[in-house]
Each structure stands twice: as structure tokens, then as C-alpha cells.
Coordinates of C-alpha atoms in Angstrom, one line a residue:
M9 CA -7.9 65.2 -34.0
F10 CA -5.5 64.8 -30.9
D11 CA -4.2 68.2 -30.5
S12 CA -2.2 70.0 -27.6
T13 CA -5.8 70.3 -25.5
F14 CA -6.4 66.6 -25.8
W15 CA -2.9 65.6 -24.7
F16 CA -3.2 68.1 -22.1
K17 CA -6.5 66.8 -20.4
A18 CA -4.7 63.3 -20.9
F19 CA -1.8 64.2 -19.1
E20 CA -4.1 65.5 -16.2
L21 CA -6.2 62.6 -16.0
L22 CA -3.2 60.6 -16.0
A23 CA -1.6 62.5 -13.1
S24 CA -5.3 62.1 -11.1
L25 CA -5.4 58.5 -11.5
S26 CA -1.7 57.6 -10.7
I27 CA -2.7 59.7 -7.3
L28 CA -5.9 58.0 -6.9
V29 CA -4.3 54.4 -7.6
F30 CA -1.1 55.0 -5.6
V31 CA -3.5 55.9 -2.8
H32 CA -5.6 53.0 -3.5
E33 CA -3.0 50.4 -3.2
L34 CA -1.0 52.0 -0.5
G35 CA -4.1 50.6 2.0
H36 CA -3.8 47.6 0.8
F37 CA 0.1 47.6 1.3
M38 CA -0.3 49.1 5.0
W39 CA -2.9 46.8 6.0
A40 CA -1.1 43.9 5.1
R41 CA 1.9 45.1 6.4
F42 CA -0.2 45.9 9.9
F43 CA -0.9 42.5 9.9
K44 CA 2.4 40.6 9.0
V45 CA 1.1 39.6 5.5
G46 CA 3.7 39.3 3.2
V47 CA 3.7 41.7 0.2
E48 CA 5.3 40.4 -3.1
K49 CA 5.5 43.4 -5.2
F50 CA 4.1 47.3 -5.0
Y51 CA 3.6 49.0 -8.6
L52 CA 2.4 52.2 -9.5
F53 CA 1.6 51.0 -13.3
F54 CA 1.5 47.9 -14.7
D55 CA 5.0 46.1 -15.3
G56 CA 3.4 44.0 -18.7
Y57 CA 5.7 41.4 -20.0
D58 CA 8.0 42.0 -16.7
F59 CA 9.3 45.3 -17.9
A60 CA 9.2 47.9 -15.4
L61 CA 10.8 51.2 -15.8
V62 CA 12.1 51.3 -12.3
R63 CA 12.4 48.4 -9.9
W64 CA 14.0 47.9 -6.5
N65 CA 14.5 46.1 -3.4
K66 CA 16.9 45.9 -0.5
Q67 CA 19.1 43.6 -2.8
G68 CA 19.7 46.3 -5.9
L69 CA 18.1 49.0 -8.1
H70 CA 17.6 48.7 -11.7
F71 CA 16.1 50.9 -14.5
F72 CA 14.3 50.1 -17.8
D73 CA 14.9 46.3 -17.7
W74 CA 13.2 42.9 -17.6
I75 CA 15.3 41.7 -14.5
H76 CA 13.7 40.4 -11.8
L77 CA 15.4 41.7 -8.5
P78 CA 16.6 38.5 -6.3
R79 CA 14.8 37.6 -3.5
L80 CA 16.8 34.7 -2.1
V81 CA 18.4 36.3 0.8
N82 CA 14.9 37.4 2.1
P83 CA 12.0 35.8 0.1
S84 CA 9.0 37.7 2.0
E85 CA 11.3 40.9 1.2
T86 CA 8.7 43.2 -1.1
E87 CA 10.1 44.7 -4.7
Y88 CA 8.6 48.0 -5.4
G89 CA 8.6 49.3 -9.1
I90 CA 7.1 51.6 -11.4
G91 CA 5.9 50.1 -14.5
W92 CA 5.5 51.1 -18.3
V93 CA 1.8 50.7 -18.8
P94 CA -0.2 53.4 -17.2
L95 CA -3.2 51.6 -16.6
G96 CA -3.1 51.8 -12.5
G97 CA -1.2 49.8 -10.6
Y98 CA -1.3 46.7 -8.0
C99 CA -0.1 45.6 -4.8
A100 CA 0.6 41.4 -5.1
I101 CA 0.1 40.3 -1.4
V102 CA 1.3 36.7 -0.8
G103 CA -1.2 33.6 -0.7
M104 CA -4.0 35.9 -2.2
V105 CA -5.9 34.7 -5.1
D106 CA -6.2 38.4 -7.3
E107 CA -5.6 39.7 -10.5
T108 CA -1.6 39.2 -10.2
H109 CA -2.1 35.4 -8.9
N110 CA -4.5 32.3 -9.4
S111 CA -4.7 29.7 -6.4
E112 CA -1.6 27.9 -8.5
Q113 CA 0.9 30.9 -8.7
A114 CA -0.1 32.3 -5.2
D115 CA 1.9 31.2 -2.3
M116 CA -0.4 30.0 -0.1
D117 CA 1.6 27.9 2.4
R118 CA 3.9 30.2 3.8
P119 CA 3.2 31.7 7.2
D120 CA 2.9 35.2 5.9
A121 CA 0.3 34.4 3.4
F122 CA -3.4 36.1 2.9
V123 CA -5.4 32.8 3.5
K124 CA -3.4 31.9 7.0
Q125 CA -4.9 35.1 8.7
G126 CA -8.2 35.8 10.3
K127 CA -11.3 37.1 8.5
F128 CA -10.7 40.5 10.4
A129 CA -7.5 41.0 9.1
Q130 CA -8.1 39.7 5.5
F131 CA -10.9 42.2 5.5
M132 CA -9.2 45.1 6.7
I133 CA -6.8 44.2 3.7
M134 CA -9.0 44.1 1.1
V135 CA -11.0 47.1 2.1
G136 CA -8.1 49.2 3.4
G137 CA -8.0 50.8 -0.4
V138 CA -11.8 51.8 -0.4
L139 CA -11.1 53.4 2.9
N140 CA -8.2 55.4 1.4
N141 CA -10.0 56.7 -1.2
V142 CA -12.5 58.0 0.9
I143 CA -9.9 59.5 3.5
L144 CA -8.4 61.1 0.5
A145 CA -10.9 62.8 -1.2
V146 CA -12.2 64.1 2.6
I147 CA -8.3 65.2 3.2
I148 CA -8.8 67.0 -0.3
Y149 CA -12.0 68.7 0.6
I150 CA -10.5 69.7 3.8
G151 CA -7.8 71.4 2.1
M152 CA -9.9 73.0 -0.5
A153 CA -12.0 74.6 1.8
W154 CA -9.1 75.9 4.2
H155 CA -7.0 77.0 1.5
W156 CA -9.7 78.8 -1.3
G157 CA -12.6 79.0 0.7
K158 CA -16.7 78.7 -0.8
D159 CA -18.4 80.7 -3.2
V160 CA -22.3 80.3 -2.7
L161 CA -24.8 82.1 -4.7
E162 CA -27.4 82.7 -2.4
I163 CA -31.0 82.0 -3.8
E164 CA -32.3 84.9 -1.9
N165 CA -29.6 86.9 -3.4
L166 CA -30.5 86.1 -7.1
P167 CA -32.1 90.1 -8.5
Y168 CA -34.4 89.0 -11.1
G169 CA -35.0 85.2 -9.7
V170 CA -35.0 82.2 -11.8
E171 CA -36.6 80.9 -15.2
Y172 CA -37.9 77.7 -16.3
S173 CA -38.0 75.6 -19.3
A174 CA -41.2 74.2 -21.0
L175 CA -40.5 70.8 -19.4
A176 CA -40.5 72.3 -15.9
K177 CA -43.2 74.5 -16.8
D178 CA -45.0 70.8 -17.4
I179 CA -44.1 69.7 -13.9
G180 CA -45.5 72.5 -12.4
F181 CA -42.3 75.7 -12.6
Q182 CA -43.7 79.1 -13.3
D183 CA -40.9 81.4 -14.0
G184 CA -39.8 83.5 -11.1
D185 CA -40.4 80.5 -8.8
M186 CA -37.8 80.4 -5.9
I187 CA -36.9 77.0 -5.1
V188 CA -36.3 77.0 -1.1
A189 CA -37.0 73.2 -0.6
F190 CA -36.5 69.7 -1.9
D191 CA -38.5 67.1 0.6
G192 CA -38.8 69.5 3.0
E193 CA -35.4 70.0 3.5
R194 CA -34.7 73.9 3.1
V195 CA -32.0 74.7 0.2
S196 CA -30.0 77.8 -0.1
D197 CA -27.5 77.4 -2.5
F198 CA -28.4 77.9 -6.2
N199 CA -25.6 75.3 -7.5
A200 CA -26.8 72.7 -5.2
I201 CA -30.2 72.4 -7.1
G202 CA -28.7 70.5 -9.8
N203 CA -28.0 67.4 -7.5
H204 CA -31.4 67.7 -5.2
L205 CA -33.3 68.0 -8.6
L206 CA -31.7 64.4 -9.6
L207 CA -32.9 63.0 -6.2
A208 CA -35.5 64.5 -5.0
N209 CA -39.2 63.5 -5.0
D210 CA -40.9 66.7 -4.3
V211 CA -40.0 70.5 -4.5
T212 CA -41.2 73.4 -2.4
V213 CA -41.0 77.0 -4.4
R214 CA -42.1 80.6 -2.9
R215 CA -44.7 82.1 -5.3
G216 CA -46.3 85.1 -5.1
G217 CA -46.6 85.4 -1.0
G218 CA -47.0 81.9 -0.7
E219 CA -45.4 78.7 -0.8
V220 CA -46.4 75.9 -3.5
T221 CA -45.0 72.0 -3.0
F222 CA -45.6 69.6 -5.8
A223 CA -43.9 66.3 -6.9
L224 CA -41.2 65.7 -9.3
P225 CA -41.1 62.6 -11.7
D226 CA -38.9 60.2 -11.9
T227 CA -37.5 60.6 -15.0
L228 CA -36.2 64.0 -14.2
G229 CA -32.6 61.9 -14.0
T230 CA -33.0 60.7 -17.1
H231 CA -33.6 64.0 -18.8
F232 CA -30.5 65.4 -16.9
L233 CA -28.4 62.5 -18.8
K234 CA -29.8 63.8 -21.9
E235 CA -29.3 67.3 -22.1
K236 CA -26.2 67.2 -19.8
D237 CA -26.9 70.6 -18.1
I238 CA -28.8 72.1 -15.5
M239 CA -29.7 75.1 -18.0
S240 CA -31.5 72.9 -20.1
F241 CA -34.3 72.6 -17.1
L242 CA -33.6 76.2 -15.4
S243 CA -31.3 79.2 -15.7
L244 CA -31.2 82.6 -13.6
R245 CA -33.6 85.2 -14.6
Q246 CA -32.6 88.2 -16.1
P247 CA -32.7 91.2 -18.7
M248 CA -31.2 90.8 -22.2
V249 CA -28.3 92.8 -22.3
V250 CA -26.1 92.8 -25.3
A251 CA -22.1 91.9 -24.6
D252 CA -21.1 91.4 -28.4
L253 CA -22.5 91.5 -31.7
L254 CA -21.8 89.5 -34.4
A255 CA -20.5 91.4 -37.8
D256 CA -23.0 92.2 -40.4
G257 CA -25.7 90.5 -38.0
P258 CA -29.3 91.7 -37.7
A259 CA -28.8 93.3 -34.4
A260 CA -25.5 94.9 -35.8
R261 CA -26.9 96.2 -39.1
A262 CA -29.8 97.8 -37.1
A263 CA -26.9 99.6 -35.0
L264 CA -27.6 98.5 -31.7
Q265 CA -24.4 98.5 -29.5
A266 CA -23.1 96.9 -26.2
G267 CA -24.8 97.6 -23.5
D268 CA -27.9 97.4 -25.1
S269 CA -31.0 96.5 -22.7
I270 CA -33.7 94.7 -25.1
V271 CA -37.4 95.2 -23.2
M272 CA -40.0 95.1 -26.1
V273 CA -40.2 92.9 -29.0
D274 CA -43.1 93.4 -31.6
S275 CA -45.2 96.0 -28.9
V276 CA -44.8 93.3 -26.4
L277 CA -42.9 93.6 -23.0
T278 CA -40.2 91.3 -22.7
P279 CA -38.3 92.6 -19.6
Y280 CA -36.7 88.9 -19.1
F281 CA -33.9 87.0 -21.4
A282 CA -37.1 84.1 -22.1
D283 CA -39.3 86.6 -23.0
V284 CA -37.3 88.2 -25.8
T285 CA -36.1 85.0 -27.4
S286 CA -39.7 83.4 -27.3
Q287 CA -41.1 86.5 -29.1
L288 CA -38.4 86.7 -31.6
K289 CA -39.3 82.8 -32.5
L290 CA -42.7 83.8 -33.4
H291 CA -41.1 86.2 -35.9
A292 CA -38.1 84.0 -37.1
G293 CA -36.9 85.5 -40.6
D294 CA -39.6 88.3 -40.5
S295 CA -38.6 92.1 -39.9
V296 CA -39.4 93.1 -36.2
R297 CA -39.5 96.6 -34.2
I298 CA -37.7 96.2 -31.0
G299 CA -37.2 98.4 -27.8
Y300 CA -34.3 98.8 -25.8
Y301 CA -32.7 100.9 -23.4
R302 CA -29.1 102.9 -24.3
G303 CA -28.6 104.5 -21.0
D304 CA -31.5 106.0 -19.7
S305 CA -33.2 106.5 -23.4
L306 CA -35.8 103.8 -24.9
C307 CA -35.2 103.7 -28.2
V308 CA -36.6 101.5 -31.0
A309 CA -35.4 99.8 -34.3
D310 CA -36.7 97.6 -37.3
V311 CA -34.6 94.3 -37.5
L312 CA -34.9 91.7 -39.7
L313 CA -34.0 88.5 -37.8
T314 CA -32.3 85.5 -39.1
S315 CA -34.7 82.2 -40.1
D316 CA -34.3 80.8 -36.9
G317 CA -35.3 83.8 -34.8
K318 CA -31.6 85.2 -33.9
L319 CA -30.3 88.9 -33.6
G320 CA -26.6 87.9 -33.7
I321 CA -26.0 89.1 -30.5
Y322 CA -24.0 87.8 -27.2
S323 CA -25.9 88.4 -24.1
K324 CA -24.4 89.9 -20.6
S325 CA -24.8 88.1 -17.3
L326 CA -25.9 90.3 -14.5
I327 CA -25.1 88.3 -12.4
G328 CA -21.8 89.2 -11.2
P329 CA -19.3 88.5 -7.8
E330 CA -21.4 90.9 -5.9
H331 CA -23.9 88.4 -6.1
L332 CA -21.8 85.5 -4.1
T333 CA -21.2 85.0 -0.8
H334 CA -17.7 84.0 0.0
I335 CA -17.0 81.8 2.7
D336 CA -13.4 81.6 4.6
F337 CA -12.6 78.8 6.8
T338 CA -10.2 78.3 9.3
L339 CA -8.3 74.7 9.6
A340 CA -10.9 74.2 12.3
E341 CA -13.8 75.2 10.5
A342 CA -12.4 73.4 7.4
I343 CA -12.3 70.2 8.9
P344 CA -16.1 69.5 9.0
A345 CA -16.7 71.1 6.1
G346 CA -14.4 68.7 4.0
L347 CA -16.2 65.7 6.2
Q348 CA -19.6 67.4 5.0
Q349 CA -18.5 67.7 1.8
G350 CA -17.0 64.4 1.0
W351 CA -20.2 62.5 2.7
T352 CA -22.4 64.7 0.6
M353 CA -20.3 63.3 -2.5
L354 CA -20.6 59.7 -1.8
Y355 CA -24.0 60.3 -1.0
N356 CA -25.1 61.8 -4.1
Y357 CA -23.2 59.3 -6.3
V358 CA -24.4 56.1 -4.6
R359 CA -28.2 57.6 -5.2
Q360 CA -27.5 58.7 -9.0
F361 CA -25.9 55.0 -9.7
K362 CA -29.5 53.9 -10.1
L363 CA -29.5 56.1 -13.2
V364 CA -26.9 53.7 -15.0
F365 CA -29.4 51.1 -15.6
T366 CA -31.9 53.8 -17.6
K367 CA -31.5 53.9 -21.5
E368 CA -30.1 57.1 -21.2
G369 CA -27.7 56.2 -18.4
A370 CA -26.2 53.6 -20.7
K371 CA -26.0 55.8 -23.5
E372 CA -24.1 58.2 -21.3
L373 CA -21.5 55.4 -19.9
G374 CA -17.9 56.6 -20.9
G375 CA -14.3 55.3 -20.3
F376 CA -10.8 57.4 -20.2
G377 CA -12.0 59.9 -22.7
S378 CA -15.1 61.2 -21.0
M379 CA -13.2 61.3 -17.6
G380 CA -10.4 63.2 -19.7
A381 CA -13.1 65.6 -20.9
I382 CA -14.2 67.0 -17.5
F383 CA -10.5 68.2 -16.6
P384 CA -10.1 71.9 -17.7
E385 CA -8.1 72.7 -20.9
E386 CA -5.4 74.7 -18.5
W387 CA -4.2 73.9 -15.5
I388 CA -6.2 75.1 -12.9
W389 CA -5.4 73.6 -9.4
K390 CA -8.8 74.1 -7.8
A391 CA -10.2 72.4 -10.6
F392 CA -7.6 69.4 -10.6
W393 CA -7.9 68.6 -7.0
G394 CA -11.7 68.6 -7.1
L395 CA -12.3 66.6 -9.7
T396 CA -9.3 64.2 -8.0
A397 CA -11.4 64.2 -4.8
F398 CA -14.8 63.7 -6.8
I399 CA -13.0 60.4 -8.6
S400 CA -11.6 59.3 -5.6
V401 CA -15.1 58.9 -4.4
A402 CA -16.3 57.3 -7.4
L403 CA -13.4 54.7 -7.2
A404 CA -14.4 54.0 -3.7
F405 CA -18.0 53.2 -4.5
M406 CA -17.2 51.3 -7.4
N407 CA -14.6 49.0 -6.2
I408 CA -16.8 48.1 -3.2
L409 CA -19.7 46.5 -5.6
P410 CA -20.0 42.9 -5.0
I411 CA -18.3 42.1 -8.0
P412 CA -15.7 39.2 -8.0
A413 CA -12.2 40.8 -9.1
L414 CA -12.9 44.2 -7.5
D415 CA -12.4 44.5 -4.1
G416 CA -16.1 44.0 -2.8
G417 CA -15.7 40.8 -4.5
H418 CA -13.2 39.8 -2.3
I419 CA -15.0 41.4 0.7
M420 CA -18.3 39.3 -0.8
I421 CA -16.0 36.0 -0.6
L422 CA -15.0 36.9 3.0
I423 CA -18.6 36.6 4.1
I424 CA -19.9 34.0 2.5
E425 CA -16.9 32.1 4.0
A426 CA -17.6 33.4 7.6
I427 CA -21.3 32.6 7.1
I428 CA -20.7 29.0 6.2
R429 CA -17.6 28.7 8.5
R430 CA -15.5 27.2 6.0
P431 CA -13.3 28.5 3.2
L432 CA -14.7 28.4 -0.6
S433 CA -12.4 25.9 -2.8
N434 CA -9.6 27.5 -4.8
K435 CA -10.9 26.2 -8.2
L436 CA -14.5 28.0 -7.4
K437 CA -12.1 31.1 -6.2
D438 CA -10.2 31.0 -10.1
R439 CA -13.3 30.6 -12.0
L440 CA -15.1 33.6 -9.8
Q441 CA -11.8 35.9 -10.4
Y442 CA -12.1 34.9 -14.0
I443 CA -15.5 35.7 -14.3
G444 CA -15.5 39.2 -12.4
F445 CA -12.0 40.0 -14.6
G446 CA -13.7 39.3 -18.2
F447 CA -16.5 41.4 -17.0
I448 CA -14.3 44.1 -16.3
V449 CA -12.7 44.1 -19.3
L450 CA -15.9 43.9 -21.0
L451 CA -17.1 46.8 -19.2
M452 CA -13.9 48.4 -20.0
V453 CA -14.2 48.0 -23.8
A454 CA -17.7 49.0 -24.1
V455 CA -17.5 52.2 -22.2
N456 CA -14.1 53.4 -24.0
A457 CA -16.1 52.4 -27.1
N458 CA -19.0 54.6 -26.2
D459 CA -16.5 57.0 -26.1
I460 CA -14.9 56.6 -29.3
I461 CA -18.5 56.1 -31.2
K462 CA -19.5 59.5 -29.6
F463 CA -16.3 61.3 -30.7
F464 CA -16.5 60.4 -34.1
F465 CA -20.0 60.1 -34.6

């Protein structure tokens, strides 16, 4: 159940989140220092029950203990540490009501307390974590563009075009349509089509010698959430070429070989993969004559299909590296490319957030299990940094939501106080903090329970 792949992905997720949380909390810390606000503790991971793997300040360094370092010489000195609970980290700011202190525990009378600062300083301290996550994502995207470049599958370079599912055809697509625009904006990269389909109101395709525009339904996003794969909607159109055969399968018994290209089923021409599969389903469980090319020779064979209309073969993709356009970036070119990628990821994430409130979206909510599942089964630097950048964007957006206990909740309180020109009572802030924290805990329990249910059932 929990094999080496599980633990490896868990390690990748932990490494990614550790980087993101450290950078996020560093944003709060840096702005607090800039405005000379006291910071009691700055920790990676939580030091539950006051136990830390490492803790230090100018008074000493300790490993694996429950000892609170002395701070009598300088009460405003920061204690740094690494906790033992790998669920993020925190930056405990003096005089601030948050997940580390309520209003009675926070030292609000100190001159370097958070509450003693102006609204602009408080705002920058609170937004600092979100800013750092966005900046980190952009830096990662810049680095990826500079180091690895970018592979683009130009729609114009697709040798056989695109084929569509039954749902897509009901909407108005036809096999062979070449998508050229969404909402009037031209698109050239096939790999970008998925996000556009989720968000666009209409699509323009090249069909025959002209272009046709038609509307996309609002339910398309929930379809993708349910199917979890854009290829359930459209796929690259190509012939069915045998890559390998199942031992003692129908095709193997009929003496087909790797490299054979199937072009006919029961006297019906089937030039493309979808044509072959649709014809085979009509003859499920029966014997059918198929035509195929072996080299330049057209051959025929009678094949007894399986009960679900399968030949027992693995097909070969004819879309290879030669169809990709590789773009290399200088550092000067990578900077705007990284900025554009960061903005695109944030924009798409914000627009797709509405899907969370649909029935299918709620079913697909996941916690640490779902996050870990998106990481590869082996260490691939490009994948690791790409996923880390994406999670950084998601973390920034989620943290800025106006929910008490999140950065956005604190900012909401600052805005309210600026409007009414007086601070909210400490009792009200405590209650809001408890409500927000309780909501987050319940949400975490729910999404991780959803992961467990999907894993076992």
C-alpha cells in the first residue's frame, strides 16, 4: 500500500512545501524587520509541545530539546528554529493576533509591537508572504525558461489534425477541425488548449477552407474535472500503427506485427485511430477482416475480437520530437517569458477557482495525497521546479482569500479598521481568529478525508 513510490512522492511534496513555506514566512519576517517590528520566533515546521529539532539565538544553540532559549538580555531578539511537525512553519510577530498568539498572549504594549505600527506597515507585513510566493514562482519560471527553454507543439505542425469525442461533437466540433482561437484570441500551442477550453466562452476552428466559431458550454469545466484528462475530449489525430502486441491476443493470433498500420475494418476505410476503434466496437466478440499496411504491401487478416472489441495491441504515436518547436531563451528573453508564465498561471488558477463550488469540483478537492500524486515517480528537476512554481502560485492565491487566520483575513481586518478609523476590539479579533482557524482545520480534515476515500474506494 505505502510502497517506495508513495514515500518518494511524499518526500518530493515535503521538499517543495518546505521551500514554499520558508519563502512565505520569510516575506513576513523581512517586512517586519524593515519596519523594525519585533519577531519572537521564526520557524520552519512547527515546534509542537515546545520541542524543536534545532533552536538558536545569540544566547545559544540547542538540538533536540524542549528548552526555551534565554531572552532576558534582549527581549526583542528573534529565536530561530526547525520544528518536528512538518506542516509548514511560522513567523511569530510581536503584538499580533494570529495562529500563534491570542490577544492576551500577544505583547501589544511593546513599542515594536505590530499593533503600534501604521496601517501601511501592517499591510506590507501581512502581504509580504503572498508577494514572496508570487516572486518565487516568477523566478522559477524565469530559471526554467533560461535553463531548459520551451517545447511548443504548434497546431499548424500537427500532421493529421485533431479528433474529438462524442461530447465535443455534440458541442459542434468535427474530426479534423484545427482550433485557431478562443474568444477571438489566436492560439498556436496545442498544449495550451486545455486551459482555454476550461475558461473560454467560444472557440474558432479552421474547417475546410474557412473558419467556424461556436459557443462552449459552461459545463465543460466540470466535464474535465470528472474525466481528469483533456484527451477524453480531444486527441491528436493519427493512424493506428502497432507498437506491440499482447501475447496470445487477437492480433497476435492473426500474425500481425509491430509496425503494421491498420487502414480498413470489414471493408470500411479507417485511416485514423478513432475510425478503427469505432468500427471494431461494432464487431465486438465477432470475427472481422482487417486491412493493414506492412511496409508498402497491403495485407488482410481475419481477427476474432475480444468481447469489448479490442485487438490486443499497443498503438504507436507518430507525433515525435520532429513535430515540436524548441525555443531557447537568453536571460534577457527568459525574464519576460517567466513573467508571462507566472501571470498566466495565476490568471488561469483564479478563473478556474469557480469550479471548486461545483458538484464535480467538490468531489475532486484533495489534500496532501492529491498534491503528492502530481509529482513524478523519479526525481526530475524540471518537473519538481515546475510543480513547485505552480503550488507557489496556488498558495499565494489561497492565502490572500479574506478568511480569518489567513493573510487575506488579516488584510481584511486592516481594511475594515482603515474604513471605520478605529481598531476592532481584541475580543472580536480573537473570535474571528478562532472561527477562521476552525474553518481551515475542518477544511483540511475534509479534503484529506476525501483523499483517503478515493484511495481506498
